[in-house]
XYZ file of C-alpha atoms in Angstrom:
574
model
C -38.030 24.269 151.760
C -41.289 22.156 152.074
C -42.463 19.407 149.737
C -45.500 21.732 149.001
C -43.047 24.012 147.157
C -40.857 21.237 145.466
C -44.036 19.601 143.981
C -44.631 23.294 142.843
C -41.117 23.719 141.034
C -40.887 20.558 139.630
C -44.449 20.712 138.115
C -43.261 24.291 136.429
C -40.391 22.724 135.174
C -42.817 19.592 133.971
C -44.843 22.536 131.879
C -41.836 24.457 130.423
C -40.616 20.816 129.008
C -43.706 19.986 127.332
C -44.176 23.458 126.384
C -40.348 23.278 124.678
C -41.439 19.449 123.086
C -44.250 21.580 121.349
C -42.204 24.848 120.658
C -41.311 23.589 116.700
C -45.082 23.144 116.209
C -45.831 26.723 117.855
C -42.967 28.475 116.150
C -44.263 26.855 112.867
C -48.112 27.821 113.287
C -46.489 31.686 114.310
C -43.970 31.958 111.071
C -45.642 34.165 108.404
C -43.733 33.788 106.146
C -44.654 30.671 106.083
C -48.591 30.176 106.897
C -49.322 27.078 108.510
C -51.524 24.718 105.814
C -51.515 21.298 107.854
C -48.074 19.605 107.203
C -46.343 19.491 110.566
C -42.880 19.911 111.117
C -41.245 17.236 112.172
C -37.767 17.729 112.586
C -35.497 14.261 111.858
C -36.363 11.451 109.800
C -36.737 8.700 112.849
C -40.001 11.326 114.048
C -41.191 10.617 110.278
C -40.120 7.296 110.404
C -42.393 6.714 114.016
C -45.275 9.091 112.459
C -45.919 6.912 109.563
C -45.867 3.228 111.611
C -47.977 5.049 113.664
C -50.378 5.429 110.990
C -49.588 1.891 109.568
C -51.188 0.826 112.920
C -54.404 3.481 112.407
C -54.387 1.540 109.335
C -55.124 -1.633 110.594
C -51.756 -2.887 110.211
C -50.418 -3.714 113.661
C -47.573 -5.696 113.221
C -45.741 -2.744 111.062
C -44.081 -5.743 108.831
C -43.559 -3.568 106.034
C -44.483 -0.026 106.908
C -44.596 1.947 103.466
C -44.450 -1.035 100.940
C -47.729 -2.252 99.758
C -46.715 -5.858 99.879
C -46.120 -8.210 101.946
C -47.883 -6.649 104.865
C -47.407 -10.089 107.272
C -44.082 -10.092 107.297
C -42.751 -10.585 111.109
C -41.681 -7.243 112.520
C -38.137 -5.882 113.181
C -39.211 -3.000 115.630
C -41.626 -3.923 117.857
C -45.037 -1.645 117.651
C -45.907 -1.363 121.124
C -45.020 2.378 121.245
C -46.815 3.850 117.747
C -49.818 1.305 118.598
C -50.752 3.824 121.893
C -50.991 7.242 119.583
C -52.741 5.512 116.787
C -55.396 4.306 119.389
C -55.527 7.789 120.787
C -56.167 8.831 117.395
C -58.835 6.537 116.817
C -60.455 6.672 120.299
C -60.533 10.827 120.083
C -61.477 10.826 116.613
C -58.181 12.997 116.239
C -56.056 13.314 112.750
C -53.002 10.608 113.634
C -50.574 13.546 113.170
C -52.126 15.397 115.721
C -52.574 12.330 117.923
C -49.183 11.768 117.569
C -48.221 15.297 118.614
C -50.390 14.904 122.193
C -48.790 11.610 122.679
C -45.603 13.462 122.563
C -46.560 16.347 125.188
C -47.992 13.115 127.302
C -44.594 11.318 127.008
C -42.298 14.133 127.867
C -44.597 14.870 131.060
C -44.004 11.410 132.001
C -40.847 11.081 131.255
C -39.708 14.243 133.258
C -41.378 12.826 136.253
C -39.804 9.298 135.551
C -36.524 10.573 135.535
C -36.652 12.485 138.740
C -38.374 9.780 140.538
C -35.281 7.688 139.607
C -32.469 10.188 139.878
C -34.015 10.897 143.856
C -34.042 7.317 144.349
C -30.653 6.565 143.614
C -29.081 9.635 145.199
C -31.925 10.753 148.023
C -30.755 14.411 146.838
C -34.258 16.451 145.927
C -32.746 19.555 144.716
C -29.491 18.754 143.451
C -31.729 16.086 141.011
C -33.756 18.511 140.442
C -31.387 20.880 138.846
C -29.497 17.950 137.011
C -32.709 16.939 134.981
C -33.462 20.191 134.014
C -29.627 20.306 132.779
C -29.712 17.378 130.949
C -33.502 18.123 129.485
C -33.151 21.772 128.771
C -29.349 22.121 127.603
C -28.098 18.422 127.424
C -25.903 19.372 124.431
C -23.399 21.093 126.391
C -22.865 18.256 128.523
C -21.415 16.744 125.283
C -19.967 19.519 124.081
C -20.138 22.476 126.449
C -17.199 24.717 124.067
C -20.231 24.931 121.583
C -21.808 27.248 123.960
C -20.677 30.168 121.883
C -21.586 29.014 118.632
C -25.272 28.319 120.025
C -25.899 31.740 121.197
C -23.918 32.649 117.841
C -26.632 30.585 115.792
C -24.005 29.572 113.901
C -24.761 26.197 112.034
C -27.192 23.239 111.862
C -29.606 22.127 115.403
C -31.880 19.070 115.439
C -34.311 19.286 118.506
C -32.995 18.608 121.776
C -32.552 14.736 122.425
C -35.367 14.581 124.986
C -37.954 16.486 122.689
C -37.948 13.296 119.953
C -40.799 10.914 120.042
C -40.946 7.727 120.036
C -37.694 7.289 120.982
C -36.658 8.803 123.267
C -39.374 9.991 124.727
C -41.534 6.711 125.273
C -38.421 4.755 125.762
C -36.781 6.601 128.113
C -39.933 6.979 130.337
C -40.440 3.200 130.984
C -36.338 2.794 131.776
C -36.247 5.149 134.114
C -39.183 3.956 136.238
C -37.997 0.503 136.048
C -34.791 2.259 137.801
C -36.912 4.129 140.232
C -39.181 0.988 141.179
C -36.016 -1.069 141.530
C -33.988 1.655 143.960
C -37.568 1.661 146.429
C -37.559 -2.306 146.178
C -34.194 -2.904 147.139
C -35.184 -0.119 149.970
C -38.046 -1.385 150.993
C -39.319 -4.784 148.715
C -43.246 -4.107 149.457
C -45.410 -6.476 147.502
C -46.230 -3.522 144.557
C -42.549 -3.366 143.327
C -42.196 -6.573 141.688
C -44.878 -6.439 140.031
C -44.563 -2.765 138.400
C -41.424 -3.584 137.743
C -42.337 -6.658 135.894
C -44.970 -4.385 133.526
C -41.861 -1.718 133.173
C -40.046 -4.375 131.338
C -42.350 -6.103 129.800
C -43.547 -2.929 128.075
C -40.154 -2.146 126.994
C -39.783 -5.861 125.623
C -42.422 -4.766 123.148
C -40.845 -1.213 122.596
C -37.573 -0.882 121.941
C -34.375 -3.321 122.585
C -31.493 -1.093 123.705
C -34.141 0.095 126.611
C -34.762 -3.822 127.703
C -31.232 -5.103 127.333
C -29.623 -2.583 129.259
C -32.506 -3.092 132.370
C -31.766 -6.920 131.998
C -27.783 -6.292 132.058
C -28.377 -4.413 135.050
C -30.712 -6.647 136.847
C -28.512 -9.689 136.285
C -25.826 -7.564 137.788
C -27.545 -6.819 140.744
C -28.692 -10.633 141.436
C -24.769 -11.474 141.202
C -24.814 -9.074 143.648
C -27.357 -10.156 145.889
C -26.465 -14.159 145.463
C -22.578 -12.788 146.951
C -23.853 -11.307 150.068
C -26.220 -14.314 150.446
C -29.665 -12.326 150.309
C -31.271 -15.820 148.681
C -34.708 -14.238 149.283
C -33.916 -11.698 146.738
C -32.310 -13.379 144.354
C -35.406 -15.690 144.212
C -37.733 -12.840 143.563
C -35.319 -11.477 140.944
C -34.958 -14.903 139.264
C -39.014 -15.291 139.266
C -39.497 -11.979 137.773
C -36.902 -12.977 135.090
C -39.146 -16.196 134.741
C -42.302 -14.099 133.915
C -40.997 -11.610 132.195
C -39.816 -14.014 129.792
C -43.563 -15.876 129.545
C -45.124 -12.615 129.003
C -42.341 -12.225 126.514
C -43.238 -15.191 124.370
C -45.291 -13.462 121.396
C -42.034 -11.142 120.586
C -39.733 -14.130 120.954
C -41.596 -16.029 118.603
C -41.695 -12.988 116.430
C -37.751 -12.989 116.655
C -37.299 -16.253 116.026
C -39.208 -16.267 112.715
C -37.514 -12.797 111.839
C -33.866 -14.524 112.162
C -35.055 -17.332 110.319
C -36.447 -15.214 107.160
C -34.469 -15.336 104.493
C -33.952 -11.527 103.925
C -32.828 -11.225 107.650
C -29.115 -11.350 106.778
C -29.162 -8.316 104.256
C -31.983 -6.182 106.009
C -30.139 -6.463 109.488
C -26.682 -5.399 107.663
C -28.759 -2.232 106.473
C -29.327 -1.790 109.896
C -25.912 -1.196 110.934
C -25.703 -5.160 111.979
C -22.062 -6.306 111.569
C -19.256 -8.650 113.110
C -16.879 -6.683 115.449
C -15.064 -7.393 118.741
C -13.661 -4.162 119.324
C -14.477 -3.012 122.293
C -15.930 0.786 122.924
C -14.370 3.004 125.287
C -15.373 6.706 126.033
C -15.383 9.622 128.262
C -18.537 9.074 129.982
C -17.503 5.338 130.361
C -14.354 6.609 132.378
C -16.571 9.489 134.159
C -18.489 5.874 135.434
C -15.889 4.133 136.336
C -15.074 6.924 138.617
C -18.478 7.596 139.749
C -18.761 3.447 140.456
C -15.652 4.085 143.072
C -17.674 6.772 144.765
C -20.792 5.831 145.011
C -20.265 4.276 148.636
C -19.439 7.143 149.705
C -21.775 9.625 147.800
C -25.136 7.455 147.932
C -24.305 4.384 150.309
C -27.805 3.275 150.707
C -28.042 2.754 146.604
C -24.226 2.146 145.956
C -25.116 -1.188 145.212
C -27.517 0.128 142.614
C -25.939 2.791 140.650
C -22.317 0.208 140.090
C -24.510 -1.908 138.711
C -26.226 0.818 136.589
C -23.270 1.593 135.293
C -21.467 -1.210 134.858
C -24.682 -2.701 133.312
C -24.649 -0.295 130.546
C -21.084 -0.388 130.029
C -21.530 -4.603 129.533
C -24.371 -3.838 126.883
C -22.855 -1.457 125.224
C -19.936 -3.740 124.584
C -22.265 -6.644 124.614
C -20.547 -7.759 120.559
C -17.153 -8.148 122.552
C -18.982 -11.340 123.743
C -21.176 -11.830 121.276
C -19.597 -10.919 118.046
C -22.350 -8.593 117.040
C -22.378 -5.138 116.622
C -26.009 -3.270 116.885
C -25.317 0.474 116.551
C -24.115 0.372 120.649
C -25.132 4.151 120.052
C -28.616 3.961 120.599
C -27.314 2.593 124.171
C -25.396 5.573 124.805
C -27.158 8.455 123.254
C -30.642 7.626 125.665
C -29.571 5.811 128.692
C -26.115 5.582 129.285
C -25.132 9.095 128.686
C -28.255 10.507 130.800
C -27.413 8.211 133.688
C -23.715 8.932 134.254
C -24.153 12.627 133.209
C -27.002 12.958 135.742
C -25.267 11.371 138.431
C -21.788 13.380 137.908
C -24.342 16.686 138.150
C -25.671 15.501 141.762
C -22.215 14.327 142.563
C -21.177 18.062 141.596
C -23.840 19.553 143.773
C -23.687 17.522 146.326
C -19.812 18.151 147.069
C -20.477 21.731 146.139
C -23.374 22.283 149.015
C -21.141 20.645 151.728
C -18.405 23.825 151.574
C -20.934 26.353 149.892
C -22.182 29.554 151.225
C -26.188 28.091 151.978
C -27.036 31.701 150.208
C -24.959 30.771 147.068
C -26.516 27.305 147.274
C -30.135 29.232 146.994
C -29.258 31.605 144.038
C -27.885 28.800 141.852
C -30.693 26.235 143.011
C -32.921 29.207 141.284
C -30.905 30.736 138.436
C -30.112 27.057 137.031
C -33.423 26.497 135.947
C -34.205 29.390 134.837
C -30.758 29.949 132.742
C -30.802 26.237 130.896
C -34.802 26.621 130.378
C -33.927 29.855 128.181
C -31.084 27.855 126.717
C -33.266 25.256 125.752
C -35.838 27.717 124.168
C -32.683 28.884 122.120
C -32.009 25.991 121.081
C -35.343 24.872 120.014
C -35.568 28.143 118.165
C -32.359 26.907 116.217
C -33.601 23.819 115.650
C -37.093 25.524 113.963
C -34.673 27.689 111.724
C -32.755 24.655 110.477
C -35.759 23.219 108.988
C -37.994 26.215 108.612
C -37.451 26.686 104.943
C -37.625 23.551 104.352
C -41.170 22.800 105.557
C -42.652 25.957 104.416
C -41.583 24.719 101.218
C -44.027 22.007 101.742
C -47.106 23.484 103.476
C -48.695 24.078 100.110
C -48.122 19.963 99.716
C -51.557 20.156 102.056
C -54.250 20.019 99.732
C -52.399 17.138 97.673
C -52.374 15.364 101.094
C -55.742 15.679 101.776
C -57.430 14.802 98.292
C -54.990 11.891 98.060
C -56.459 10.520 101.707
C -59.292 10.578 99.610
C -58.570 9.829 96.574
C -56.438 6.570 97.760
C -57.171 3.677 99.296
C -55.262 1.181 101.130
C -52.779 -1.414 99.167
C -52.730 1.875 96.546
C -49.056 2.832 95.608
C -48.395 6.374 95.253
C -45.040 7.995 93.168
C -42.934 11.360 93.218
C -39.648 12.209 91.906
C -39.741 14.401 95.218
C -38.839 11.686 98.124
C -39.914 14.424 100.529
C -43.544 13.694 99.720
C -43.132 10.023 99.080
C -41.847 10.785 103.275
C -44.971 12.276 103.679
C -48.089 9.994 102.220
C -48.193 6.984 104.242
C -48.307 10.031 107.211
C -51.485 11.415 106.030
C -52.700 9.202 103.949
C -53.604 5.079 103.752
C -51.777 4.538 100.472
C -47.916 3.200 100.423
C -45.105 4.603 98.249
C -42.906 3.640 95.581
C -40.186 4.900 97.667
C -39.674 6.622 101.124
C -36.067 7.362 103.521
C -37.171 4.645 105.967
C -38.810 1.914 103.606
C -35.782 -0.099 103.824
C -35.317 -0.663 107.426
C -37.778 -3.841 107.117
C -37.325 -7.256 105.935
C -36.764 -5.701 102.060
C -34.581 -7.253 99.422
C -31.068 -5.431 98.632
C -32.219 -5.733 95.150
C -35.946 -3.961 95.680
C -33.813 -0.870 97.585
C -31.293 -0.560 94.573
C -34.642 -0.571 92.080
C -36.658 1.938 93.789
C -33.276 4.063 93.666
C -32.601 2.982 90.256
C -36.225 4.082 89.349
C -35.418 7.455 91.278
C -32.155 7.839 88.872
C -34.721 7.542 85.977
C -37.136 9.874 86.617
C -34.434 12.269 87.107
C -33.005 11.722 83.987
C -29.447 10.151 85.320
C -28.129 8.864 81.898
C -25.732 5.970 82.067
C -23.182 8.195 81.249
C -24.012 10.479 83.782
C -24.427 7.415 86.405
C -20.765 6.576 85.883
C -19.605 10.150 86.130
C -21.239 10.787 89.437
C -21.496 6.771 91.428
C -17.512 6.735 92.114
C -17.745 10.700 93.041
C -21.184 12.812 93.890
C -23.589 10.130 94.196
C -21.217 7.656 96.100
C -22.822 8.215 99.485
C -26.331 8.731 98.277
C -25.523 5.504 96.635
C -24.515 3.541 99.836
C -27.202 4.932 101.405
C -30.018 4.094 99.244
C -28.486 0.434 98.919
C -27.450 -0.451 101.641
C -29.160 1.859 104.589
C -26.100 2.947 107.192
C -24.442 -0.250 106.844
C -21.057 1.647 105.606
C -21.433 4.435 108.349
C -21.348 2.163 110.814
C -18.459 0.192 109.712
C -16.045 1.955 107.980
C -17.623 5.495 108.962
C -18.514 6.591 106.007
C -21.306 6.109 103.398
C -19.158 7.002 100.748
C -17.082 4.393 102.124
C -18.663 1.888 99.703
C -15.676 -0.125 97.777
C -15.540 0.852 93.976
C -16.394 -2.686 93.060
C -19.502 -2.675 94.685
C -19.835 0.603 93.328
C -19.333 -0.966 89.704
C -21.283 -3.636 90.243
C -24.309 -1.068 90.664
C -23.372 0.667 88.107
C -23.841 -2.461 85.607
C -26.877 -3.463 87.310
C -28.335 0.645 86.344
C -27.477 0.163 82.313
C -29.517 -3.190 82.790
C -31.977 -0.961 84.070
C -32.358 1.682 81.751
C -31.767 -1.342 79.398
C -35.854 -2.444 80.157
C -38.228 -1.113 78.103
C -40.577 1.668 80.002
C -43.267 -0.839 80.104
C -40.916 -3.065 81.832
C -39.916 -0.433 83.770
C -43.145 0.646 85.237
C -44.750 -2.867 85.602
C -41.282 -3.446 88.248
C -43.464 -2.173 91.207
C -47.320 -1.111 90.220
C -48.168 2.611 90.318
C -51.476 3.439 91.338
C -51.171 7.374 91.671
C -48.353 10.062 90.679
C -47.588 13.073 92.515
C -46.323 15.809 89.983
C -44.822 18.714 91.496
C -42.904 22.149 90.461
C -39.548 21.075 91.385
C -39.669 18.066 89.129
C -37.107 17.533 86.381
C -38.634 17.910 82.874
C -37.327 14.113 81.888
C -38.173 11.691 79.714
C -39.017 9.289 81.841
C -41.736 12.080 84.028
C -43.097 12.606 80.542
C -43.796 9.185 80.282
C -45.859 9.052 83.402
C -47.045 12.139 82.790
C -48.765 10.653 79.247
C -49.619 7.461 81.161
C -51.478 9.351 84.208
C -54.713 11.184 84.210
C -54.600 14.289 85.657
C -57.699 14.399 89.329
C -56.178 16.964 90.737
C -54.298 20.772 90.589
C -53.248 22.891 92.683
C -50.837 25.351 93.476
C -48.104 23.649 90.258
C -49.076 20.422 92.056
C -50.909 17.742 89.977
C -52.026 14.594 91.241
C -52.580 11.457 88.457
C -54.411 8.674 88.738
C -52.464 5.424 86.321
C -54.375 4.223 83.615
C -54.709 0.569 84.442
C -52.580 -0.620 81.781
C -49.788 0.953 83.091
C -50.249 -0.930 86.748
C-alpha cells in the first residue's frame, strides 16, 4: 500500500483520538437531563488538580508554590509548571476562558502525542502497519491489555470507568508526547546521527526536565544505558556526543536544580514528600510486563536488529528506574513509571512482535482484513468505554452545573489573595478553576510544601461545619472515617506503604483524635481567625450545623441562586 494511503489512515485514526479525548465534553453538552451551564466535566481529580495550576499560572503565579492556598505563594515548587504554563498562555493569548483553553490544549496534545508515538514505535521496529495497529490498541482499548477478561464486563457496563489512560491531560498526554519523540529522535540518530538529532533531542529532555520527573528519569536511565553500550563496542565518537548532550542538558537544567535544592532544604520537605507517597523501601518490584521485557530484550536481535541495541536498553532502562529505591533507598510511587511509559513501551512492542510473527505464516488476505477490522473494532471499543466513563460521573456533574452562576459572580466578586469556604469540597475543587480566589480547603491543596498540622486543621474545620461532635469523632476515626482520615492527613502516604488508607495505626489515629477535642475546644472566634475567610459558599446539600449557622450570621448574603447563596465575611470575622 503507498505512503499516500498510510498518511491517510493514520491521520483518521489521529481525528477519532482527539475526537474520543473530547467525547466526555460532547456527551456532557448532549445529556438533557442534564443541560450544560458551564462547569466542565472533568473526570479524575489529577485533571482538576492540572486545571487549577493551570489557572494559578493565568493568575500570575508561575511557579505554582502553593496552588490553592492564599499564602505563601513563593514557596519553591514540587511539580514543575512547564506543562499548565503552555494552556494558560493559550488562554491568555486567545482571550479564551482557561477551562476551555485547557480543553484545546488537550485535543492539541493527544494529536501530538498519537503522532509521537508512532514515529517512535516505526523507528524502533521499521514495521508501518503492524505499529500502526498496536497504537491504536493501546490508545483506543489499552485496558484490556491489562486486563483483557474484563472484556465482558465492559460491554456489560457493569461497574465504575475513568477515561482511558491516554485521554488525561497533563499527564499523560503532554508527558507522554515529549518521551516518545525523544525515543523516536534517538532510534534515527543512532541510524543516521545528522547534525538535527542532538539537538532536538536535547530540547525533548530539557522540556521534560521542566515537566514531569518519571518522563526525564526514565529517558536519562535509558540514555546512560545506551552510552555503556556504545563506550563497549568502542564507538568513542558517540559516546562523546552523548556525554556533551548530558553536559547541556544539565546547564539548561540549572533553574529546576536550584529549585530542587531549595525544595529539599525547606523545612516542610520531609512531611509534604511523605504525603506524596515518599518513603524508605528496598524491595524491589517485579511484574508481568517486566518479565514480558525481559523476553522481548532476548528477541529483539532477531525481531528489530538494526534497533536491538535500542529497545534492551528501553527496557532495561525502565526496569532500572522503576526500581531505582533498590539503589537509592527511596520509594517515589514507581507507578507513575509504569502506568505511562513502561507499560506502553513493552505492551506496544509485544503487539508488533505479535504481528510481525503472525504476517510471516499468515494468509496476506487475512493479514488485510485484520490490518482493517483492528482499527475499526478497538476505535468502537474505545467510544464504549468513554461512554462508561461519562456515565460514571454523569450524575455527579449534573449535580453541579447549576454551581455556574456561583462560579461566575464569584470570578467577580473575588479577587486574588481572597479565600473562599464550602462545607461542599466539590466546589472548594472547583473555585481556584474558574475563579482567582484560593480555598479554605480543596483534594489537591496538600500536595505542596503544607504543614501536616495546616492539612489536619482544614479537615478538622471540615469535621466542624459538619457538625462531627467529639463523641461522634471517636465513634467514627477508628471505623468510618479512618481512611478519610489518613487521607486528609496525610495525602496517600498509607496507600502507598502499607496499601491502605485505613491503614493508619490507632495511635496516630488517637493522637488526632485529641488534637480534634482541642479543636472544638477554641472558641468560634478562634476558630475562624485559624485561616481568614473572605467569602462562603452556602449550598442545598449543606448540613444545618451549628457551626454553618455561625457563618451563616457572620456572612452577608451578595448572592442567590438556585438554593445557592454566596456571603461575603464581615471583616471582623477575617
Amino acid at each position: 500500500m503507498s505512503q499516500k494511503f498510510f498518511s491517510i489512515v493514520v491521520l483518521l485514526c489521529v481525528a477519532c483520538f482527539v475526537a474520543l479525548i473530547f467525547s466526555t465534553r460532547v456527551l456532557q453538552r448532549l445529556d438533557t437531563t442534564y443541560p450544560y451551564q458551564g462547569v466542565d466535566i472533568m473526570a479524575t481529580d489529577a485533571e482538576i488538580h492540572y486545571a487549577a495550576r493551570m489557572r494559578e499560572i493565568y493568575d500570575g503565579f508561575w511557579k505554582t508554590g502553593n496552588t490553592f492556598y492564599s499564602s505563601p505563594k513563593d514557596q519553591p515548587y514540587m511539580h514543575p509548571p512547564f506543562a499548565e504554563m503552555i494552556p494558560a498562555y493559550i488562554a491568555r493569548v486567545t482571550g479564551l476562558h482557561p477551562a476551555s483553553a485547557f480543553a484545546l490544549f488537550a485535543g492539541l496534545c493527544g494529536a501530538a502525542l498519537f503522532v509521537a508515538v508512532l514515529s517512535a514505535l516505526k523507528s524502533l521496529t521499521g514495521r508501518k502497519w503492524e505499529s500502526l495497529l498496536a497504537v491504536c490498541t493501546l490508545f483506543f482499548a489499552g485496558p484490556l491489555l491489562g486486563a483483557p477478561w474484563d472484556l465482558f464486563t465492559i460491554i456489560e457496563g457493569v461497574g465504575f470507568y475513568e477515561p482511558l489512560r491516554f485521554t488525561r491531560p497533563i499527564n499523560p498526554l503532554w508527558t507522554a508526547s515529549w518521551f516518545f519523540a525523544c525515543i523516536s529522535i534517538t532510534a534515527n540518530w543512532i541510524r543516521m546521527p545528522r547534525g538535527w538529532h542532538m539537538p532536538a533531542l536535547i530540547a525533548c529532555i530539557t522540556v521534560l526536565v521542566y515537566s514531569y520527573v518519571y518522563a526525564w528519569s526514565y529517558i536519562a536511565a535509558t540514555l546512560g544505558l545506551l552510552t555503556l553500550y556504545f563506550a563497549y563496542r568502542g564507538s568513542w565518537s558517540r559516546v562523546l556526543t552523548l556525554l556533551l548532550s548530558a553536559v547541556i542538558i544539565g546547564v539548561l537544567s540549572i533553574p529546576y536544580l536550584l529549585n530542587l535544592v531549595e525544595v529539599l532544604q525547606h523545612p516542610l520537605y520531609p512531611e509534604s514528600s511523605m504525603r506524596m507517597g515518599l518513603h524508605h523501601s528496598r524491595e524491589p518490584v517485579v511484574g508481568v510486563w517486566m518479565l514480558v521485557a525481559l523476553g522481548l530484550c532476548l528477541a529483539s536481535s532477531r525481531l528489530w536488529k538494526s534497533n536491538a541495541s535500542l529497545i534492551i536498553c528501553l527496557l532495561l532502562g525502565g526496569i532500572i528506574a522503576i526500581n531505582q529505591h533498590v539503589i537509592t533507598g527511596s520509594h517515589i510511587v514507581a507507578h507513575h513509571y509504569h502506568w505511562y511509559f513502561f507499560h506502553p513501551i513493552a505492551s506496544l512492542l509485544f503487539l508488533v512482535a505479535i504481528l510481525q510473527m503472525s504476517s510471516a505464516f499468515a494468509p496476506q488476505r487475512f493479514i488485510r482484513i485484520v490490518g482493517i477490522t483492528v482499527p475499526i473494532v478497538v476505535i468502537v471499543f474505545g467510544l464504549r468505554y468513554q461512554t462508561l466513563a461519562y456515565a460514571s460521573v454523569r450524575d455527579h456533574w449534573g449535580r453541579y452545573q447549576s454551581l455556574a452562576p456561583v462560579l461566575t459572580e464569584l470570578s467577580v466578586l473575588t479577587k486574588t489573595g481572597d479565600v473562599v469556604f464550602s462545607a461542599d469540597v466539590n466546589v472548594m475543587d472547583l473555585v481556584p478553576i474558574y475563579t482567582s480566589a484560593d480555598v479554605y480547603y480543596s483534594t489537591n491543596a496538600n500536595n505542596y510544601l503544607v504543614p501536616d498540622t495546616h492539612a489536619r486543621m482544614t479537615y478538622f474545620f471540615q469535621l466542624w461545619t459538619q457538625g462531627v461532635t467529639a463523641v461522634e469523632a471517636k465513634d467514627t476515626f477508628f471505623s468510618t472515617r479512618r481512611a478519610e482520615l489518613s487521607s486528609a492527613v496525610h495525602a496517600i502516604y498509607y496507600r502507598e506503604v502499607l496499601g491502605s488508607y485505613a491503614a493508619i495505626s490507632d495511635q496516630e489515629v488517637s493522637e488526632h483524635l485529641d488534637a480534634y477535642r482541642s479543636f472544638l475546644s477554641l472558641s468560634e472566634e478562634e476558630k475562624l481567625q485559624l485561616q481568614p475567610i473572605s467569602f462562603v459558599v452556602f449550598t442545598p446539600y449543606d448540613q444545618r450545623s451549628r457551626a454553618m449557622n455561625t457563618l451563616r450570621a457572620r456572612a452577608e448574603i451578595v448572592f442567590e441562586d438556585s438554593g445557592f447563596e454566596i456571603g461575603r465575611m464581615r471583616e471582623s470575622s477575617r
